[in-house]
Coordinates of C-alpha atoms in Angstrom, one line a residue:
M176 CA 103.0 46.0 -59.6
R177 CA 100.2 46.4 -57.1
K178 CA 100.8 50.2 -57.1
S179 CA 100.5 50.3 -60.9
I180 CA 97.2 48.4 -60.9
C181 CA 95.8 50.7 -58.2
L182 CA 97.0 53.8 -60.2
I183 CA 95.3 52.5 -63.4
A184 CA 92.1 51.8 -61.5
L185 CA 92.1 55.2 -59.9
S186 CA 92.8 56.9 -63.2
S187 CA 90.0 55.0 -64.9
T188 CA 87.5 56.0 -62.2
L189 CA 88.5 59.6 -62.3
F190 CA 88.2 59.7 -66.1
A191 CA 84.8 58.0 -66.0
C192 CA 83.5 60.5 -63.4
S193 CA 84.8 63.5 -65.3
S194 CA 83.2 62.6 -68.7
K195 CA 79.8 64.1 -69.3
T196 CA 77.1 63.6 -71.8
T197 CA 75.0 66.2 -73.5
N198 CA 71.9 66.2 -75.6
F199 CA 74.0 67.2 -78.6
G200 CA 75.8 64.1 -79.6
S201 CA 77.5 62.8 -82.7
E202 CA 75.4 61.7 -85.7
E203 CA 74.6 58.3 -84.1
K204 CA 71.4 56.4 -83.7
S205 CA 68.9 57.9 -81.3
G206 CA 67.9 56.5 -77.9
M207 CA 65.1 54.2 -77.1
A208 CA 61.5 55.2 -76.3
H209 CA 61.2 56.9 -72.9
G210 CA 65.0 57.5 -73.0
M211 CA 67.1 60.5 -73.9
V212 CA 67.3 61.1 -77.7
Q213 CA 70.7 62.2 -79.1
L214 CA 70.5 65.3 -81.3
G215 CA 73.1 66.3 -83.8
E216 CA 74.0 70.0 -83.6
V217 CA 73.8 71.9 -86.9
E218 CA 76.6 74.6 -87.0
G219 CA 77.6 77.3 -89.5
Y220 CA 74.2 78.5 -90.6
F221 CA 72.1 81.6 -89.7
S222 CA 68.3 81.9 -90.0
S223 CA 66.8 84.3 -92.6
L224 CA 63.4 84.2 -90.8
K225 CA 62.4 87.3 -88.8
P226 CA 59.7 86.0 -86.5
A227 CA 57.7 88.2 -84.1
Q228 CA 57.7 85.4 -81.5
D229 CA 59.5 82.2 -80.8
T230 CA 59.1 79.9 -83.8
V231 CA 59.8 76.2 -84.0
L232 CA 60.2 74.3 -87.3
I233 CA 60.6 70.8 -88.7
L234 CA 62.6 71.3 -92.0
N235 CA 63.1 69.2 -95.1
K236 CA 65.9 70.0 -97.5
S237 CA 64.1 72.7 -99.5
S238 CA 62.7 74.5 -96.4
F239 CA 66.1 74.3 -94.7
S240 CA 67.8 75.9 -97.8
R241 CA 65.1 78.6 -97.9
N242 CA 65.3 79.5 -94.2
F243 CA 68.9 78.9 -93.3
H244 CA 72.0 80.2 -95.1
P245 CA 75.7 79.5 -94.6
A246 CA 77.5 81.8 -92.1
R247 CA 81.0 81.7 -93.5
T248 CA 83.6 82.2 -90.8
M249 CA 87.3 81.4 -90.6
G250 CA 87.8 77.8 -89.6
S251 CA 84.2 77.0 -88.9
P252 CA 83.0 74.2 -91.2
L253 CA 79.3 73.9 -92.1
T254 CA 77.5 70.8 -90.8
D255 CA 76.6 68.5 -93.6
I256 CA 73.1 67.2 -93.2
N257 CA 71.9 64.0 -94.8
F258 CA 68.2 64.6 -95.1
D259 CA 67.6 61.0 -96.1
T260 CA 68.7 59.7 -92.7
R261 CA 68.2 62.7 -90.4
K262 CA 65.2 65.0 -89.7
T263 CA 66.1 68.6 -89.0
A264 CA 64.4 70.9 -86.5
A265 CA 65.0 74.5 -85.5
I266 CA 64.1 77.0 -82.8
V267 CA 64.2 80.7 -84.1
L268 CA 63.7 83.7 -81.8
P269 CA 62.8 87.3 -82.6
E270 CA 65.6 89.7 -83.5
T271 CA 67.3 91.2 -80.4
V272 CA 70.2 93.4 -79.3
F273 CA 70.9 91.1 -76.4
E274 CA 73.2 88.1 -76.5
T275 CA 70.9 85.1 -76.4
D276 CA 71.6 81.4 -75.8
I277 CA 69.1 78.7 -76.7
R278 CA 69.7 75.6 -74.6
I279 CA 68.3 72.2 -75.1
D280 CA 67.6 71.0 -71.6
S281 CA 66.3 67.5 -72.4
T282 CA 65.0 65.3 -75.1
Y283 CA 62.9 62.2 -74.8
V284 CA 60.2 60.1 -76.5
H285 CA 56.8 59.5 -74.9
E286 CA 53.7 58.1 -76.6
K287 CA 55.2 58.5 -80.1
T288 CA 56.1 62.1 -79.5
L289 CA 59.6 63.5 -79.4
H290 CA 59.7 66.1 -76.6
I291 CA 62.4 68.8 -76.9
V292 CA 62.6 70.9 -73.7
Y293 CA 64.5 74.1 -74.2
S294 CA 65.2 77.3 -72.3
V295 CA 66.5 80.7 -73.4
K296 CA 69.1 82.7 -71.5
Q297 CA 69.6 86.4 -72.4
S298 CA 72.3 88.7 -71.3
P299 CA 71.1 92.0 -69.7
E300 CA 73.7 94.1 -71.6
K301 CA 72.6 95.7 -74.9
R302 CA 74.9 95.3 -78.0
S303 CA 75.4 97.7 -80.8
F304 CA 73.9 95.3 -83.4
T305 CA 71.0 92.8 -83.6
T306 CA 70.9 89.1 -84.3
I307 CA 68.2 86.5 -84.8
P308 CA 69.0 83.8 -82.3
S309 CA 68.5 80.3 -83.6
K310 CA 69.4 76.7 -82.9
A311 CA 69.1 74.0 -85.6
F312 CA 69.6 70.3 -84.9
T313 CA 69.0 66.9 -86.3
F314 CA 67.6 63.6 -85.0
D315 CA 67.4 60.1 -86.5
A316 CA 64.8 59.8 -89.2
K317 CA 64.2 56.2 -88.1
L318 CA 63.0 57.4 -84.7
D319 CA 59.5 56.0 -84.2
V320 CA 57.6 59.2 -83.6
Q321 CA 54.6 60.8 -85.1
A322 CA 55.1 64.3 -83.7
V323 CA 57.6 66.7 -82.1
S324 CA 56.7 68.8 -79.1
F325 CA 58.9 71.9 -78.4
E326 CA 58.5 72.9 -74.7
K327 CA 59.7 76.1 -73.0
A328 CA 58.6 77.3 -69.6
G329 CA 55.6 75.0 -69.4
K330 CA 54.3 75.9 -72.8
A331 CA 54.4 73.4 -75.7
T332 CA 54.1 73.7 -79.5
K333 CA 53.4 70.3 -81.1
I334 CA 54.2 69.6 -84.8
E335 CA 52.8 66.5 -86.5
L336 CA 55.3 64.7 -88.8

């Protein structure tokens, strides 16, 4: 009996240590002020914008429909966005022949501003086609913020809501 209890305790500890959290969570309520804010990842869409430089956006339903279109692929469902309860934001980069990954490094609220810190990783190998890298995500519309600040490599772009 004692061995069983020890085994259960050890298993629970190992499971707890191996689980990890990310900034992209389920569509649940966002964190508190000065805490991490959960973002909902938007999947299955591509950007129709062709910016000359990094572009950040806060989108309502009509601007999302105008700037993002379904990317139909086998087995990849589109994210359903409830624009009444979620605000939608996006980062869109210039067209490139390099594989590019946009990473959300941290999210937090400070002084009524949602800060979204991101980085861009680019593969050194050229591909035979171009893409427009983008990352769209949602956050709780009830989050008590007046602006969103997108921050990359020490530079920030602030958008008032």
